[in-house]
Coordinates of C-alpha atoms and ligand atoms in Angstrom, one line a residue:
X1 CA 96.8 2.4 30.6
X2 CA 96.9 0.8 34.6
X3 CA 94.0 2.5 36.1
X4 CA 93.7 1.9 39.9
X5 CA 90.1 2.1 41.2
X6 CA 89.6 2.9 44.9
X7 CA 86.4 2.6 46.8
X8 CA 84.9 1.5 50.0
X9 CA 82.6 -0.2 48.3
X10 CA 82.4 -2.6 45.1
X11 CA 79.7 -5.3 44.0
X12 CA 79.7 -7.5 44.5
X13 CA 82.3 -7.7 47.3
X14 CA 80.6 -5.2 49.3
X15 CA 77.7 -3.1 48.8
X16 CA 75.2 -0.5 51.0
X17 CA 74.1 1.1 47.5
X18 CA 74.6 2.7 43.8
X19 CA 78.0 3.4 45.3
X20 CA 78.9 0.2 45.1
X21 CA 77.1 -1.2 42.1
X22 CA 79.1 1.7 40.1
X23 CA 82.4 0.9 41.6
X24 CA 81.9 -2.6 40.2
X25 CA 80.8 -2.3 37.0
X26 CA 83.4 0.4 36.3
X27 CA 86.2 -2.0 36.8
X28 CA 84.7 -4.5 35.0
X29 CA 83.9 -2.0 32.4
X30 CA 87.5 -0.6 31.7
X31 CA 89.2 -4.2 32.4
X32 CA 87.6 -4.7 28.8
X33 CA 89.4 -2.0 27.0
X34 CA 92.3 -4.0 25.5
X35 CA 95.2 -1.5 26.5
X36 CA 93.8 -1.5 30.1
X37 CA 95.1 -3.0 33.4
X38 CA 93.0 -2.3 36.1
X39 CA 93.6 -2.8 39.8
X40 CA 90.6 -2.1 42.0
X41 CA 91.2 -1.5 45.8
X42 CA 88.8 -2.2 48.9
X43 CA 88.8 -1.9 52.5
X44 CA 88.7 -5.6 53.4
X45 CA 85.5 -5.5 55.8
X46 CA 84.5 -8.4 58.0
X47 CA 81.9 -9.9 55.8
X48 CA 84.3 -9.9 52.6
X49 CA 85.7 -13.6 51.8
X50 CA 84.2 -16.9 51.6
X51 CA 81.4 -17.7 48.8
X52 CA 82.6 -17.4 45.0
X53 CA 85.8 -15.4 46.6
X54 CA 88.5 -16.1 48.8
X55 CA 90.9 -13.4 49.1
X56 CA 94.2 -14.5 49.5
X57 CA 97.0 -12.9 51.0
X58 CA 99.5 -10.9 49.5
X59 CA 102.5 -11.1 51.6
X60 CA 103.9 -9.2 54.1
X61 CA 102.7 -5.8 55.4
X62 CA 103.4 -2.1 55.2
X63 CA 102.6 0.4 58.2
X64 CA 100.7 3.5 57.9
X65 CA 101.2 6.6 60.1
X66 CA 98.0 7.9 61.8
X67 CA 98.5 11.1 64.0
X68 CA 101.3 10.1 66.3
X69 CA 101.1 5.7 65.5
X70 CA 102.0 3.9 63.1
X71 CA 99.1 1.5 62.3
X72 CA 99.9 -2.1 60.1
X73 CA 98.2 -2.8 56.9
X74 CA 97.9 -6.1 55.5
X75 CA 97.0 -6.9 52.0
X76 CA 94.5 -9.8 50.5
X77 CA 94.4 -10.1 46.5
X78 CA 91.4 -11.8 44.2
X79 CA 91.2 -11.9 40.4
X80 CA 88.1 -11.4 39.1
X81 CA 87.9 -11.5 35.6
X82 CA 90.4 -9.7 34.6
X83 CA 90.3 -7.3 37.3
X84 CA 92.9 -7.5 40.0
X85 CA 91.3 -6.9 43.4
X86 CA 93.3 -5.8 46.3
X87 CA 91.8 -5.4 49.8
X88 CA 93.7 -3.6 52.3
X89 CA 93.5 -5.1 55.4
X90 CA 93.3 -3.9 59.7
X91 CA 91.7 -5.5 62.3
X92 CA 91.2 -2.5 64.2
X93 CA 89.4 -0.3 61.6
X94 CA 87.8 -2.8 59.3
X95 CA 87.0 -6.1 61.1
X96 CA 83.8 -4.9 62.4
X97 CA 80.1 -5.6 61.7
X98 CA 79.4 -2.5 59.5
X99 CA 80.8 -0.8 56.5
X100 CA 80.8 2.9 57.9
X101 CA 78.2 2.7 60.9
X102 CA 76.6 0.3 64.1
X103 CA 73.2 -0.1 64.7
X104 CA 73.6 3.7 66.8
X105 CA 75.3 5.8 63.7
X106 CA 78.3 6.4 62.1
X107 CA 81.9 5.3 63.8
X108 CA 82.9 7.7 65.4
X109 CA 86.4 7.3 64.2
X110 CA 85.6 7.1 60.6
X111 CA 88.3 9.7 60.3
X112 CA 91.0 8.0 60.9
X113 CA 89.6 4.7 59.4
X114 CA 89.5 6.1 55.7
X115 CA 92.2 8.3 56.0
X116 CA 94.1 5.0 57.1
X117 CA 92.6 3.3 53.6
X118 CA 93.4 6.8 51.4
X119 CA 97.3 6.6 52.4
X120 CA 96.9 2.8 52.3
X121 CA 96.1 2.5 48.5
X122 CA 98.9 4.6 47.6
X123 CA 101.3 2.6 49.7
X124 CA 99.8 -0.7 48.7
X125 CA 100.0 0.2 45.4
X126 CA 103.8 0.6 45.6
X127 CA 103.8 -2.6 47.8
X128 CA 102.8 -4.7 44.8
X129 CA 104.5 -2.2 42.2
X130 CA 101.6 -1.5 40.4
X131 CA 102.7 2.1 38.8
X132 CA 98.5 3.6 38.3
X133 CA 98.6 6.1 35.0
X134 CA 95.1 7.2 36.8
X135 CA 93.8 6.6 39.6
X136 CA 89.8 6.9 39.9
X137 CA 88.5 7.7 43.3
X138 CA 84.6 7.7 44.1
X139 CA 82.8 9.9 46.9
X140 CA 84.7 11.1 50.4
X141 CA 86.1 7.7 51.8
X142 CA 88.4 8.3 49.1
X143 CA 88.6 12.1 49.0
X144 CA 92.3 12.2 50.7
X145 CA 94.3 9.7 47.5
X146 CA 94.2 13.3 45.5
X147 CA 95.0 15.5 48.6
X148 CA 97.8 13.3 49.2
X149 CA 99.0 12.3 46.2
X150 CA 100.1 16.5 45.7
X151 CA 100.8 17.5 49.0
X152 CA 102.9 14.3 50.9
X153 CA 103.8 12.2 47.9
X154 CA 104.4 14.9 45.9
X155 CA 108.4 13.8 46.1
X156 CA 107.1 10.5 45.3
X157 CA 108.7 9.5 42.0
X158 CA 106.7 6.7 42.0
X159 CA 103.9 8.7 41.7
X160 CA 105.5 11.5 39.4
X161 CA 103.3 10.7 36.3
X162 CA 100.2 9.7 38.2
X163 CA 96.7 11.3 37.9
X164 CA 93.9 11.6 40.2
X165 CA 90.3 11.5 38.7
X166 CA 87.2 11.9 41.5
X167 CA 84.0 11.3 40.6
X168 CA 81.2 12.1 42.9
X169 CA 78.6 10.0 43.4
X170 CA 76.7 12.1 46.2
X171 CA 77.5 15.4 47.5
X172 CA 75.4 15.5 50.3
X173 CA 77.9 12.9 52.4
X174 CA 81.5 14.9 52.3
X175 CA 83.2 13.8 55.7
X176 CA 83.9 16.0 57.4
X177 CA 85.7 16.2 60.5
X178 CA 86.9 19.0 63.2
X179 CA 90.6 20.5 62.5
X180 CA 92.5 17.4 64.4
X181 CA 91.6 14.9 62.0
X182 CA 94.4 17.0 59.8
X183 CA 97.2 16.0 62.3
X184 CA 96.2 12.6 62.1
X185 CA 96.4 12.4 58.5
X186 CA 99.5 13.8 58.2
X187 CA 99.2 16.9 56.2
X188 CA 100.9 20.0 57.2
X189 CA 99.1 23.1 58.6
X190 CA 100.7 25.2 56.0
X191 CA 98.0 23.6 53.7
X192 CA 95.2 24.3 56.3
X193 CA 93.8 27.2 54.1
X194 CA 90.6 27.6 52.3
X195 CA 92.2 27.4 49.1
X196 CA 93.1 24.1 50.1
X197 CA 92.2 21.8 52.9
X198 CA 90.4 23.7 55.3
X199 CA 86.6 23.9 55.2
X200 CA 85.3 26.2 57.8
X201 CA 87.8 25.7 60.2
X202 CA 87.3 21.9 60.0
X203 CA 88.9 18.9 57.4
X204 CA 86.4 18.0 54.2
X205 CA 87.6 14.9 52.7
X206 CA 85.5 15.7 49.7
X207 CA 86.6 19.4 49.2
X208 CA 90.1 17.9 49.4
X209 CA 89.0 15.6 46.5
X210 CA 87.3 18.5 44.7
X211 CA 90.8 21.0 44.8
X212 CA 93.1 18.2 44.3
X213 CA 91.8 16.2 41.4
X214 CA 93.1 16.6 37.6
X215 CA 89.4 16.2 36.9
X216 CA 86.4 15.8 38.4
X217 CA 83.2 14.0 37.5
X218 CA 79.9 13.2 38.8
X219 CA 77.3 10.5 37.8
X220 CA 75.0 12.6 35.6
X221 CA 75.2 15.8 33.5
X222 CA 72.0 17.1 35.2
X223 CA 73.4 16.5 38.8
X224 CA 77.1 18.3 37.3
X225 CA 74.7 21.3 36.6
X226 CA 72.8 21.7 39.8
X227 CA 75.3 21.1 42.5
X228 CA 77.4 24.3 40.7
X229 CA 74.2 26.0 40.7
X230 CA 72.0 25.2 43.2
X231 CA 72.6 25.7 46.3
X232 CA 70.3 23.6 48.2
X233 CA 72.2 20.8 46.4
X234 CA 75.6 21.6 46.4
X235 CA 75.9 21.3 50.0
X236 CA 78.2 24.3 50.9
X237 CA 80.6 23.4 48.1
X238 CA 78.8 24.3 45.1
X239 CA 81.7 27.3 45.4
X240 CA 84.4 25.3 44.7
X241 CA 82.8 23.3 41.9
X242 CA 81.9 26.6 40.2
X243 CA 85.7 27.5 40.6
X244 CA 86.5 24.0 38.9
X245 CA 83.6 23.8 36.3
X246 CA 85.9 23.6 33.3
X247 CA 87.5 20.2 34.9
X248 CA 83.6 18.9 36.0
X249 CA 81.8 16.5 33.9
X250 CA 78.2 14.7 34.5
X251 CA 78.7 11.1 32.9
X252 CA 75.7 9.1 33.0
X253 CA 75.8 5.5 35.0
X254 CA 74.8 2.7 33.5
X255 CA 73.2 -0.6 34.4
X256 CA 75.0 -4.2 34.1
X257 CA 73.0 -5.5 31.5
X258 CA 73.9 -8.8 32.4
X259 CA 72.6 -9.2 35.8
X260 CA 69.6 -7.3 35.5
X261 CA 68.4 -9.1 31.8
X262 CA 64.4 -9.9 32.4
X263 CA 65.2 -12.3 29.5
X264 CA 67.9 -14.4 32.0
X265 CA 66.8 -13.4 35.7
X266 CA 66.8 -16.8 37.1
X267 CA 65.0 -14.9 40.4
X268 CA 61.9 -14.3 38.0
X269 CA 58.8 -16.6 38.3
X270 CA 58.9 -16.0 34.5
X271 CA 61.5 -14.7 32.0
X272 CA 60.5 -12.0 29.2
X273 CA 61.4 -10.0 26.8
X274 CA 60.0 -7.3 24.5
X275 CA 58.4 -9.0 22.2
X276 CA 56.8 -11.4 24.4
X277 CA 56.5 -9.0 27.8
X278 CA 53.0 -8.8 28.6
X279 CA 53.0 -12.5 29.5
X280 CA 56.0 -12.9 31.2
X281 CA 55.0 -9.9 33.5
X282 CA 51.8 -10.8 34.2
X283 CA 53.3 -14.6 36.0
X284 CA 56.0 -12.1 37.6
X285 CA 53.0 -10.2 38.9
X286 CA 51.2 -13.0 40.3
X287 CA 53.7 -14.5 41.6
X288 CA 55.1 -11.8 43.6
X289 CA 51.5 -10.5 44.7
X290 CA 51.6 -14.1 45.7
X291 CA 54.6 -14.2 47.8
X292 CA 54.0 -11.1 49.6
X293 CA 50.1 -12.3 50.5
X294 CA 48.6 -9.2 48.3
X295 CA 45.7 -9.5 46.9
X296 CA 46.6 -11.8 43.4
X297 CA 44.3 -9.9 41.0
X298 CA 45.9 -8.5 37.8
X299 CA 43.8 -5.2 37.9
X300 CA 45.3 -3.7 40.9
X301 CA 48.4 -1.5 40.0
X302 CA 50.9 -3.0 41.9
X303 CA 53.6 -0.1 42.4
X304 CA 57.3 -1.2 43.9
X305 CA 60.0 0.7 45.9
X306 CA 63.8 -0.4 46.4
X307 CA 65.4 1.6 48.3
X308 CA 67.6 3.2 50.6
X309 CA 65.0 4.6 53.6
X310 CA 66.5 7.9 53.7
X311 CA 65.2 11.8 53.4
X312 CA 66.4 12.0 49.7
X313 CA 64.5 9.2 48.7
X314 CA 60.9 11.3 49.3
X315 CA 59.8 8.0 50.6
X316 CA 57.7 9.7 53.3
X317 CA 55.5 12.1 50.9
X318 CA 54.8 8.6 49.3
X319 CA 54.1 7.2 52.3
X320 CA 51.1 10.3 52.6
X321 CA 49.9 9.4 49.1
X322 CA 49.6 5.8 49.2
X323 CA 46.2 5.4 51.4
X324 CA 44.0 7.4 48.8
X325 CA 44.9 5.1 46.4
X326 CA 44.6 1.7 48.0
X327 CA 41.4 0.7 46.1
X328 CA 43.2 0.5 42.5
X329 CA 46.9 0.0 43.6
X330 CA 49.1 -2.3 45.4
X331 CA 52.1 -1.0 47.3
X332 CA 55.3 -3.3 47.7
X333 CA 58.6 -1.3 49.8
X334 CA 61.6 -3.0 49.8
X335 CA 64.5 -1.2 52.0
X336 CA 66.7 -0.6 54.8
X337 CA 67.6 2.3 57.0
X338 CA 65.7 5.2 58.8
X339 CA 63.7 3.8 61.6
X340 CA 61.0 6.1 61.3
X341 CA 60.2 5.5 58.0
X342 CA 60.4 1.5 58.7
X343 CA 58.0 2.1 61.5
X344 CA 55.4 3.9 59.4
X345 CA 55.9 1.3 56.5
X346 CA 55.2 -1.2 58.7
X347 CA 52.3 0.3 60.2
X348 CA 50.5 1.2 56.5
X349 CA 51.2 -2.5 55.5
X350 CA 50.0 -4.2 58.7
X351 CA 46.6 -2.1 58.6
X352 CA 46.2 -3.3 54.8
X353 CA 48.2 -6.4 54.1
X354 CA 46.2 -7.1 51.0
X355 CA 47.2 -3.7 49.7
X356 CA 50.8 -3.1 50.9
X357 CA 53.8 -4.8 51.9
X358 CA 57.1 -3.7 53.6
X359 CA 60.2 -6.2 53.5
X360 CA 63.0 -4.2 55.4
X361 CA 66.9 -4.9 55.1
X362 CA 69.0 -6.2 52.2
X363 CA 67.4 -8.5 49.7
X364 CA 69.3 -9.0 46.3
X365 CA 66.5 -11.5 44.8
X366 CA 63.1 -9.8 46.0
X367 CA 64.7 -6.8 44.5
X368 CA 64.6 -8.8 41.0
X369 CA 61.4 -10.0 41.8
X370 CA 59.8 -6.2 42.6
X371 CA 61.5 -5.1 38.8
X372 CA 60.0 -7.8 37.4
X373 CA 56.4 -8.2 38.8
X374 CA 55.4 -4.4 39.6
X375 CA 53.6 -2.1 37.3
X376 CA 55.5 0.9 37.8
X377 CA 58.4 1.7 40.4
X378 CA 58.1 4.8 43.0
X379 CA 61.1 7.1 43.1
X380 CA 59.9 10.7 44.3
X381 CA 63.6 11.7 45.4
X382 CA 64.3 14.8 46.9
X383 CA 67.6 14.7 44.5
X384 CA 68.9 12.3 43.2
X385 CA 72.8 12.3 41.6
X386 CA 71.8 9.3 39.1
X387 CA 69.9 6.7 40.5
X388 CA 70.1 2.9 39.3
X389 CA 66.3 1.6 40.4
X390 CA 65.0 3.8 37.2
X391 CA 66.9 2.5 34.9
X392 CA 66.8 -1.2 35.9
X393 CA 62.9 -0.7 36.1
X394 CA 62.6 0.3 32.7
X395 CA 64.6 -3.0 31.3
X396 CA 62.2 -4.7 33.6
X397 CA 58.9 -2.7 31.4
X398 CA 58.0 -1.4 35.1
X399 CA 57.1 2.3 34.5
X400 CA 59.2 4.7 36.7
X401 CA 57.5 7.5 38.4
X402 CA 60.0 9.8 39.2
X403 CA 61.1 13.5 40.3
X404 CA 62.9 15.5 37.5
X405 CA 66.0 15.7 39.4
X406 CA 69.6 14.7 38.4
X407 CA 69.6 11.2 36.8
X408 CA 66.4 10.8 36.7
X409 CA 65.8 13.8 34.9
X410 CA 68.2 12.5 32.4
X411 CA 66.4 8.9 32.0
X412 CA 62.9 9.1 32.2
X413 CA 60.8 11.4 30.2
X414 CA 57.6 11.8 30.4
X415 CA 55.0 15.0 28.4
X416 CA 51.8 13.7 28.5
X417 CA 52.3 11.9 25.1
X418 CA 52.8 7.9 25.6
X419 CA 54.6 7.4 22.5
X420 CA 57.2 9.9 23.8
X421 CA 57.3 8.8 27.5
X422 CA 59.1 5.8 29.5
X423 CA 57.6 6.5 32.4
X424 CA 56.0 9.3 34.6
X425 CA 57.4 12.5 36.2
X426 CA 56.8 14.9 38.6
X427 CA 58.6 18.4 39.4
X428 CA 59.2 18.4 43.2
X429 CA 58.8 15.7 45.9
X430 CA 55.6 17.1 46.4
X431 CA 52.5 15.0 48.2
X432 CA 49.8 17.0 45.5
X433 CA 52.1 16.4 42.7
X434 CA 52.7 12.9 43.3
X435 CA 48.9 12.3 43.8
X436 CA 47.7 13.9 40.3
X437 CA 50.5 11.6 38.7
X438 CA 49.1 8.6 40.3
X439 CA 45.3 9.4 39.6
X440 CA 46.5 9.8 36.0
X441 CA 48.3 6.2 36.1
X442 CA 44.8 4.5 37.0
X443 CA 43.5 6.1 34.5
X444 CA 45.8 5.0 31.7
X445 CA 46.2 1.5 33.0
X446 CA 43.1 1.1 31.8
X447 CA 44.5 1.6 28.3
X448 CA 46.7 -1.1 27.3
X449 CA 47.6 0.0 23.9
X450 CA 49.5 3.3 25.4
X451 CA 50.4 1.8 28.3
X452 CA 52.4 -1.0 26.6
X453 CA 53.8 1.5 23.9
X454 CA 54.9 3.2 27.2
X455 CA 56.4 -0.5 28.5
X456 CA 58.2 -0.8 25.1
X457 CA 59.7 2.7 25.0
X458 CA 61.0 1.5 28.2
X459 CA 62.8 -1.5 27.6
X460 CA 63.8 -0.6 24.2
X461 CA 66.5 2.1 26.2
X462 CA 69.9 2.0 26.2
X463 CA 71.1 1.8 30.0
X464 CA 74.5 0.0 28.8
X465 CA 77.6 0.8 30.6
X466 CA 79.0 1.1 26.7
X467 CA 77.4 4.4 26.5
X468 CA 79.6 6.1 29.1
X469 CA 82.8 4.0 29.1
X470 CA 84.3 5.5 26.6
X471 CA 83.7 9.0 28.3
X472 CA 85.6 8.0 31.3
X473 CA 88.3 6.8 29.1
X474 CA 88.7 9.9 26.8
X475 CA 89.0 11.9 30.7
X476 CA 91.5 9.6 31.8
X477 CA 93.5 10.4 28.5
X478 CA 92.9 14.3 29.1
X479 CA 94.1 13.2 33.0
X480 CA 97.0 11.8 32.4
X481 CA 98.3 14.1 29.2
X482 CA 98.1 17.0 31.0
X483 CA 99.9 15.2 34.0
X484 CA 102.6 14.1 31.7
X485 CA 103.0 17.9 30.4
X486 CA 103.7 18.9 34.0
Ligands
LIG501 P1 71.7 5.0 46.4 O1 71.4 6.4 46.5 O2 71.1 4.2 47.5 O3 73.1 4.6 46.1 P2 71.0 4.1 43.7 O4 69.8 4.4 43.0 O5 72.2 4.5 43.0 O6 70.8 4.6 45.1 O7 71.2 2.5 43.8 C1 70.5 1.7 44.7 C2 70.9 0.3 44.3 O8 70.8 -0.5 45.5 C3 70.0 -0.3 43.3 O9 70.8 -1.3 42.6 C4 68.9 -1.0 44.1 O10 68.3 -2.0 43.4 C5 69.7 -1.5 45.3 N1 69.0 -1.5 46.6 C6 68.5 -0.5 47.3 N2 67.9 -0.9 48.4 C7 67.9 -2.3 48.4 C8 67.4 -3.3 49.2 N3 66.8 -3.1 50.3 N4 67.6 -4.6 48.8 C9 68.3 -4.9 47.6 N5 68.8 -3.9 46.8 C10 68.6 -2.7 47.2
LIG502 C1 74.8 7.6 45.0 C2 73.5 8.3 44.5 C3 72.8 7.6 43.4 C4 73.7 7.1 42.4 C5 74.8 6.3 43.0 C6 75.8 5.6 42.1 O1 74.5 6.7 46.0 O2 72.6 8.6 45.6 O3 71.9 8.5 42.8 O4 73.0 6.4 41.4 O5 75.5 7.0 44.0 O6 76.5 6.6 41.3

């Protein structure tokens, strides 16, 4: 089967999050099933090239119509594994210092830019003449290849037996844009209905996604479930979903087991594994305590966050808990994004530098430093589609305390009963909630026998990308069966 991936974001080429992370692995992933060829196509941003991978160029270049212009794509090509990577290349909409935003928001013509990369992968794909069986789009960026593929290439015999599968990796970012951005992209007014491309008198790239796709998936079976049926987290499109639930499935991400392997992480002060854990994470411990200047005593709780600093992540009822708890628990953030919340980190940290530490921005290694030296990871998210951090945690045999929402829900559980738990759980994002959870950790600290049957129910999980392979595989099938019956 040749299976085209497109995303604006792939690890490690690119990366602001899970997005990416998921893109990745998924190519790797079905690059191993023998009967696959898989293509996997990226907007070729400024800081992609150089390092382990040099893109080159693969000739010539194609031109893509935007409103009234015709704007020139270029293409770059890597091999990575046995994945063919293809980036699509512009000066004017990719050759900038951020992925989708500047240090003041979101480009304003983000539009046009990933409208421009949408019609791009479909042309670059018949540039190189790389006929896709299925091709597997991820989140709004990409939400037009489905939309176009059966409305403008429709004709396109090239693209007769092709199908589109979107998975959605968060619903709360759709891009959407006022009623012009359809000119620009080329579609015709006559499919500027609700049934199709309109979305309250405006464009929806991920609506478009959600009509036009053979099938439909989204990163957990929990998160498949709520944005039909709540509201609150459907975003104004838990409508079309419902109308679409047959063709919706919730597949579970997984975790590359090799790059996060406690037993292997050459960022660790110490590698580990079960049987030998309590030692290994105890040098992690100190260590990082250590490099943060916290206090380096083993009987404080040290708790870690990575994360995006963002409203879903329920960082700021954390940020309300923290100080009662500063006498039996160390607090180390690790994250980038809203100011506000940086501020506030900053603040708590500087007023007890012994107790809590804030590193803002990107940081691969201190990220496998926080799995691997904390006691438990933080994640009360207002919602969460899968999350990654959870799972990573637990390889790492650092407790997650977590919401019971999508993902996470699916992941960690937690009744009260250590030798049923891998971790903690609360029911809301909820400052009271989150406060009895954490008086209850100090308490069982204290216990080492639970707590390390907790640590081994933990790491003994299965967060392999094995698991859910095969599901997207068996969709594909479905996909492109039912495309071929057409
Ligand atoms: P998101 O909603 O941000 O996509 P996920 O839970 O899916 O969340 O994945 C987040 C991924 O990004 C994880 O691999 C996490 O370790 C990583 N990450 C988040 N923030 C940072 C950071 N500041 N530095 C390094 N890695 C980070
Ligand atoms: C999104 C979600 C996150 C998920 C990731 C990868 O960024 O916020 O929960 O893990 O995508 O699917």
């Amino acid at each position: 089967m040749k299976i085209l991936i497109a995303a604006s974001e792939a690890f490690p080429f690119c990366k602001t999050g899970g997005l990416g992370d998921v893109a990745g692995a998924l190519a790797q992933v079905f690059s191993r099933s023998e009967d696959s060829e898989v293509a996997l196509f990226l907007p070729r941003y400024r800081n992609v090239g150089g390092g382990a991978f040099s893109p080159k160029a693969a000739g010539g270049s194609f031109l893509i119509p935007v409103g009234g212009r015709l704007e020139p794509a270029t293409m770059s090509r890597v091999q990575w594994g046995r994945v063919a990577v293809y980036f699509i290349e512009s000066q004017k909409y990719f050759d900038r210092p951020g992925m989708y935003r500047s240090n003041t928001g979101d480009y304003a013509d983000n539009d046009e830019r990933f409208l421009f990369f949408s019609r791009a992968v479909l042309e670059g794909a018949k540039f190189i003449g790389f006929k896709p069986d299925v091709i597997h789009c991820h989140d709004w960026q990409t939400g037009l290849v489905p939309a176009y593929l059966r409305t403008l290439y429709r004709i396109d015999s090239f693209f007769a037996k092709t199908a589109a599968v979107f998975t959605i990796h968060n619903i709360a970012y759709q891009g959407m844009f006022p009623r012009e951005t359809l000119v620009k992209a080329g579609f015709s007014w006559l499919d500027f209905t609700p049934e199709k491309l309109e979305f309250y008198g405006g464009m929806n790239y991920m609506k478009s996604a959600l009509v036009f796709a053979d099938l439909i998936t989204t990163v957990s079976p929990t998160y498949a479930s709520e944005i039909q049926y709540r509201p609150e987290l459907g975003h104004g499109l838990e409508g079309v979903l419902k109308s679409r639930t047959a063709d919706l499935f919730g597949i579970l991400n997984g975790i590359d087991e090799e790059i996060w392997d406690p037993a292997t992480d050459t960022f660790l002060e110490r590698g580990y594994e079960l049987k030998n854990f309590a030692r290994g994470k105890a040098a992690c411990k100190k260590a990082l305590q250590g490099e943060l200047g916290l206090e380096e005593n083993k009987d404080l709780i040290l708790a870690g966050v990575v994360s995006r600093l963002d409203y879903q992540k329920g960082l700021d009822v954390l940020l309300k808990a923290a100080p009662h708890f500063l006498e039996k628990m160390q607090f180390v953030v690790l994250g980038a994004g809203d100011p506000g919340l940086s501020d506030a980190l900053e603040a708590l940290a500087a007023a007890n530098p012994r107790r809590v530490a804030f590193r803002s921005g990107l940081n691969e290694s201190l990220a496998h430093r926080i799995y691997g030296g904390a006691d438990i990871f933080i994640m009360p998210s207002r919602f969460e589609p899968c999350g990654l951090p959870q799972m990573i945690s637990m390889r790492y045999g650092c407790l997650p305390l977590v919401t019971r929402t999508g993902g996470l829900k699916d992941t960690v559980f937690y009744n009260g009963e250590p030798k049923d738990s891998n971790g903690f759980a609360i029911d809301h994002a909820d400052e009271g909630q989150l406060r009895s959870v954490l008086g209850h950790i100090i308490s069982l600290y204290g216990w080492h026998e639970n707590w390390n049957l907790m640590v081994r129910n933990a790491m003994r999980g299965d967060y392999s990308w094995a698991r859910s392979a095969g599901a997207y595989l068996k969709l594909f099938n479905i996909a492109v069966q039912r495309r071929q019956l057409r």
